Coordinates of N, CA, C and O in Angstrom, one line a residue:
X1 N 45.8 96.6 102.7 CA 46.7 97.3 101.4 C 48.1 95.9 101.9 O 48.1 96.0 102.3
X2 N 47.7 95.3 100.6 CA 48.9 93.8 101.0 C 49.7 93.9 99.8 O 49.6 94.0 98.3
X3 N 50.8 93.7 99.4 CA 52.5 94.0 98.4 C 52.5 92.5 98.4 O 52.6 91.7 99.8
X4 N 51.7 92.1 96.9 CA 51.7 90.3 96.3 C 52.8 90.3 96.3 O 53.4 89.3 96.2
X5 N 53.6 90.8 95.3 CA 54.5 90.5 94.6 C 56.1 91.6 94.1 O 55.5 92.9 94.3
X6 N 57.1 91.1 94.1 CA 58.2 92.0 94.6 C 58.9 91.8 93.6 O 59.5 90.5 94.3
X7 N 59.1 92.6 93.0 CA 60.4 91.5 91.8 C 60.8 92.9 91.7 O 61.5 93.4 91.4
X8 N 62.6 93.0 91.8 CA 63.7 92.9 92.0 C 65.3 93.2 90.1 O 64.8 91.6 90.4
X9 N 65.5 94.0 90.0 CA 66.0 93.6 88.7 C 67.0 94.6 88.8 O 67.6 95.4 89.5
X10 N 68.0 93.3 89.5 CA 70.0 94.2 89.8 C 70.6 95.1 88.9 O 69.9 94.6 87.7
X11 N 71.0 96.4 89.0 CA 71.1 96.8 87.5 C 73.1 96.7 88.2 O 73.1 97.3 89.5
X12 N 73.7 97.7 87.5 CA 75.6 97.1 88.1 C 75.9 98.6 87.8 O 76.5 99.4 87.1
X13 N 75.4 99.2 88.5 CA 76.1 101.7 87.9 C 76.2 101.8 89.9 O 75.8 100.7 91.1
X14 N 77.7 103.0 89.3 CA 77.7 103.4 90.6 C 75.8 103.4 91.7 O 76.7 102.9 93.0
X15 N 75.5 104.9 91.3 CA 74.5 104.7 93.1 C 73.2 103.5 92.9 O 72.7 104.0 94.1
X16 N 73.1 102.9 91.8 CA 71.5 102.4 91.2 C 71.9 101.5 91.5 O 72.8 101.0 91.0
X17 N 71.1 100.5 92.6 CA 70.8 99.2 92.6 C 70.4 98.3 92.1 O 70.1 97.1 91.6
X18 N 68.7 98.7 92.0 CA 68.2 97.8 91.6 C 67.2 98.8 90.7 O 67.3 100.0 91.6
X19 N 65.9 97.9 90.2 CA 64.9 98.5 90.0 C 63.9 97.6 90.5 O 64.3 96.9 90.2
X20 N 62.8 97.6 90.8 CA 62.0 97.5 91.1 C 60.3 98.0 90.9 O 60.0 98.6 90.2
X21 N 58.9 96.9 91.1 CA 58.2 96.5 90.0 C 57.1 96.1 91.5 O 58.1 95.1 92.4
X22 N 56.6 96.1 92.2 CA 55.4 95.2 93.3 C 53.8 96.0 92.4 O 53.1 96.5 92.1
X23 N 53.3 95.0 93.3 CA 51.8 94.1 93.4 C 51.4 94.4 94.3 O 52.1 93.7 95.6
X24 N 50.2 95.4 94.2 CA 48.7 95.7 95.8 C 47.8 94.5 95.1 O 47.3 94.8 93.8
X25 N 48.0 93.5 95.7 CA 46.6 93.1 96.1 C 46.4 91.9 95.1 O 45.4 92.1 94.4
X26 N 47.1 91.8 94.4 CA 46.8 91.2 93.2 C 46.3 91.7 92.0 O 45.8 91.3 91.1
X27 N 46.5 93.0 91.2 CA 45.3 93.8 90.9 C 46.2 94.5 90.6 O 46.2 95.4 89.6
X28 N 47.0 94.9 91.2 CA 47.9 97.0 90.4 C 48.8 96.8 90.8 O 49.9 96.7 91.9
X29 N 49.9 97.0 90.2 CA 51.4 96.9 88.9 C 52.3 99.4 89.3 O 52.0 99.6 88.9
X30 N 52.9 98.7 89.9 CA 54.0 99.8 89.9 C 55.0 99.6 90.1 O 55.8 99.0 90.9
X31 N 55.7 100.0 88.5 CA 57.0 99.9 88.2 C 57.9 100.9 88.3 O 57.4 102.3 88.6
X32 N 59.2 100.9 88.3 CA 60.2 101.9 88.1 C 60.4 102.5 89.7 O 60.5 103.6 90.0
X33 N 59.7 101.6 90.9 CA 60.4 102.1 92.2 C 62.4 101.8 92.1 O 62.4 100.8 90.8
X34 N 63.0 102.6 92.5 CA 64.7 102.2 92.3 C 64.9 102.3 93.6 O 64.8 102.6 95.0
X35 N 66.1 101.4 94.1 CA 66.7 101.4 95.2 C 68.1 101.8 94.3 O 68.7 101.9 94.3
X36 N 68.3 103.0 95.9 CA 69.7 103.8 95.5 C 70.6 104.6 96.7 O 70.0 103.8 97.6
X37 N 72.1 104.4 96.1 CA 72.5 104.6 97.4 C 72.2 105.8 97.4 O 73.6 106.7 97.2
X38 N 72.4 105.7 98.7 CA 72.3 107.5 99.2 C 73.4 107.9 99.9 O 74.6 106.7 100.3
X39 N 73.6 109.0 100.6 CA 74.8 108.8 101.3 C 74.1 109.1 103.2 O 75.4 108.0 103.3
X40 N 72.9 108.5 103.5 CA 72.8 108.0 104.9 C 72.9 106.3 104.5 O 71.9 105.7 105.5
X41 N 72.3 106.2 103.2 CA 73.1 104.4 102.6 C 70.9 104.3 102.3 O 71.7 105.2 101.1
X42 N 71.1 103.2 101.7 CA 70.1 102.6 100.3 C 68.8 103.7 101.0 O 68.6 103.7 101.5
X43 N 68.0 103.4 99.6 CA 66.8 104.7 99.4 C 65.8 104.1 98.2 O 66.5 103.4 97.8
X44 N 64.9 104.2 98.7 CA 63.4 103.1 98.3 C 63.2 104.7 97.0 O 62.6 106.0 97.6
X45 N 63.2 104.4 96.5 CA 62.6 106.0 95.7 C 61.6 106.0 95.0 O 61.8 104.3 94.0
X46 N 60.8 106.4 94.7 CA 59.4 106.8 93.6 C 60.1 106.8 92.3 O 60.7 107.5 91.8
X47 N 59.0 106.1 91.2 CA 58.4 106.5 90.2 C 58.4 107.6 89.6 O 57.4 108.3 90.7
X48 N 59.1 108.2 88.7 CA 59.2 109.6 88.7 C 59.1 110.0 87.6 O 59.9 109.3 86.8
X49 N 58.4 111.2 87.2 CA 59.3 111.6 85.6 C 60.0 113.1 85.6 O 59.9 113.7 86.6
X50 N 60.5 113.3 84.9 CA 61.5 114.5 84.7 C 60.6 115.5 84.0 O 60.0 115.4 82.9
X51 N 60.7 116.8 84.8 CA 59.1 117.8 84.5 C 60.6 118.9 83.2 O 62.0 118.5 82.9
X52 N 60.2 119.4 82.3 CA 60.5 120.6 81.3 C 61.3 121.2 81.8 O 62.6 121.8 81.3
X53 N 61.5 121.3 83.7 CA 61.9 122.4 84.1 C 63.8 121.4 84.5 O 64.4 122.1 85.6
X54 N 63.5 120.4 84.0 CA 65.0 120.0 84.6 C 64.0 118.8 86.2 O 65.5 117.8 86.4
X55 N 63.2 119.2 86.9 CA 63.3 118.8 88.0 C 62.7 117.3 87.8 O 61.5 117.6 86.6
X56 N 62.5 116.5 89.2 CA 61.9 115.1 89.5 C 61.1 115.1 90.0 O 60.1 115.8 90.8
X57 N 59.2 114.9 89.2 CA 58.6 115.4 90.2 C 57.5 113.9 90.1 O 57.7 112.8 88.8
X58 N 57.4 113.1 91.9 CA 57.6 111.3 91.3 C 55.5 110.8 90.7 O 54.9 112.1 90.5
X59 N 55.6 109.9 90.4 CA 53.8 109.3 89.7 C 53.1 109.1 90.4 O 52.0 109.3 90.2
X60 N 53.9 108.0 91.3 CA 53.2 107.5 92.7 C 54.4 107.3 93.2 O 55.7 108.0 93.6
X61 N 53.2 107.7 94.9 CA 53.4 107.5 95.9 C 52.8 107.7 96.9 O 52.1 107.4 96.9
X62 N 53.9 107.1 98.8 CA 52.5 106.9 99.3 C 52.2 108.0 100.2 O 52.7 108.9 100.1
X63 N 50.8 108.1 100.2 CA 50.7 109.1 101.2 C 50.8 109.7 102.5 O 50.9 110.2 103.4
X64 N 51.2 108.4 103.8 CA 51.5 108.3 105.1 C 52.9 107.2 104.7 O 53.1 106.6 103.8
X65 N 53.4 107.8 105.9 CA 54.8 107.6 106.1 C 54.4 105.7 106.5 O 55.4 105.2 106.2
X66 N 53.7 104.9 107.2 CA 53.0 103.8 107.9 C 53.2 103.1 105.7 O 53.9 102.2 106.5
X67 N 52.1 103.6 105.1 CA 52.8 103.3 103.8 C 53.9 102.9 103.4 O 54.1 101.9 102.8
X68 N 54.7 104.0 103.3 CA 56.0 104.4 102.7 C 57.0 103.0 103.8 O 57.5 102.6 102.6
X69 N 57.2 102.7 104.7 CA 57.6 101.7 105.8 C 57.0 100.8 105.0 O 57.7 100.0 105.5
X70 N 56.2 100.2 104.6 CA 55.6 98.4 104.1 C 56.0 98.7 103.3 O 56.6 97.3 102.8
X71 N 56.0 99.5 102.9 CA 56.2 99.8 101.0 C 58.5 99.6 100.8 O 58.7 98.1 100.3
X72 N 58.8 100.3 101.9 CA 60.3 100.2 101.6 C 60.6 98.5 102.4 O 61.7 98.4 102.2
X73 N 59.7 98.3 103.4 CA 60.8 97.0 103.6 C 60.4 95.8 103.1 O 61.2 95.1 103.2
X74 N 58.8 95.6 102.5 CA 58.9 94.3 101.8 C 59.4 94.5 100.0 O 60.3 93.3 99.9
X75 N 60.6 95.7 99.8 CA 61.5 95.8 98.8 C 62.4 95.7 99.1 O 63.3 94.7 98.4
X76 N 63.0 96.1 100.8 CA 64.7 95.8 100.6 C 64.1 94.1 101.5 O 66.3 93.8 101.0
X77 N 63.6 93.8 101.6 CA 63.8 92.2 101.9 C 64.0 91.5 101.2 O 64.9 90.3 100.9
X78 N 63.9 91.4 98.8 CA 63.1 91.2 98.0 C 64.4 90.9 97.3 O 65.5 90.5 96.6
X79 N 64.6 92.8 98.4 CA 66.3 92.9 97.1 C 67.4 92.5 98.2 O 68.8 91.8 97.0
X80 N 67.7 92.1 99.6 CA 68.5 90.9 100.0 C 68.0 90.0 99.4 O 69.6 89.3 99.3
X81 N 67.1 89.4 99.1 CA 67.3 87.6 98.6 C 67.8 87.3 98.0 O 67.8 86.6 97.5
X82 N 67.1 88.7 96.5 CA 67.4 88.6 95.6 C 69.8 89.0 95.0 O 70.6 88.4 94.6
X83 N 69.8 89.3 96.3 CA 71.2 89.6 95.7 C 72.0 88.3 97.0 O 73.6 88.6 96.1
X84 N 71.6 87.9 97.1 CA 72.1 86.7 98.3 C 72.5 85.8 97.6 O 71.5 85.0 96.4

């Protein structure tokens, strides 16, 4: 899997820092990732949908830690570049 594009859309909200779209292998797009300021620092939240019971369920997410770390590395690098 190669992340071929990362688009960062900064926002001016309290905890939400940016929306992100990633493109994988120039053929698959995942939108609505979020960069959020948590108690332990920034983290990447996967796209999710609110269920009828009020809980949020991920729509798309990595199946292993290695893939999650790869996505986070690419997203954070693009975010840093965008805000500087």
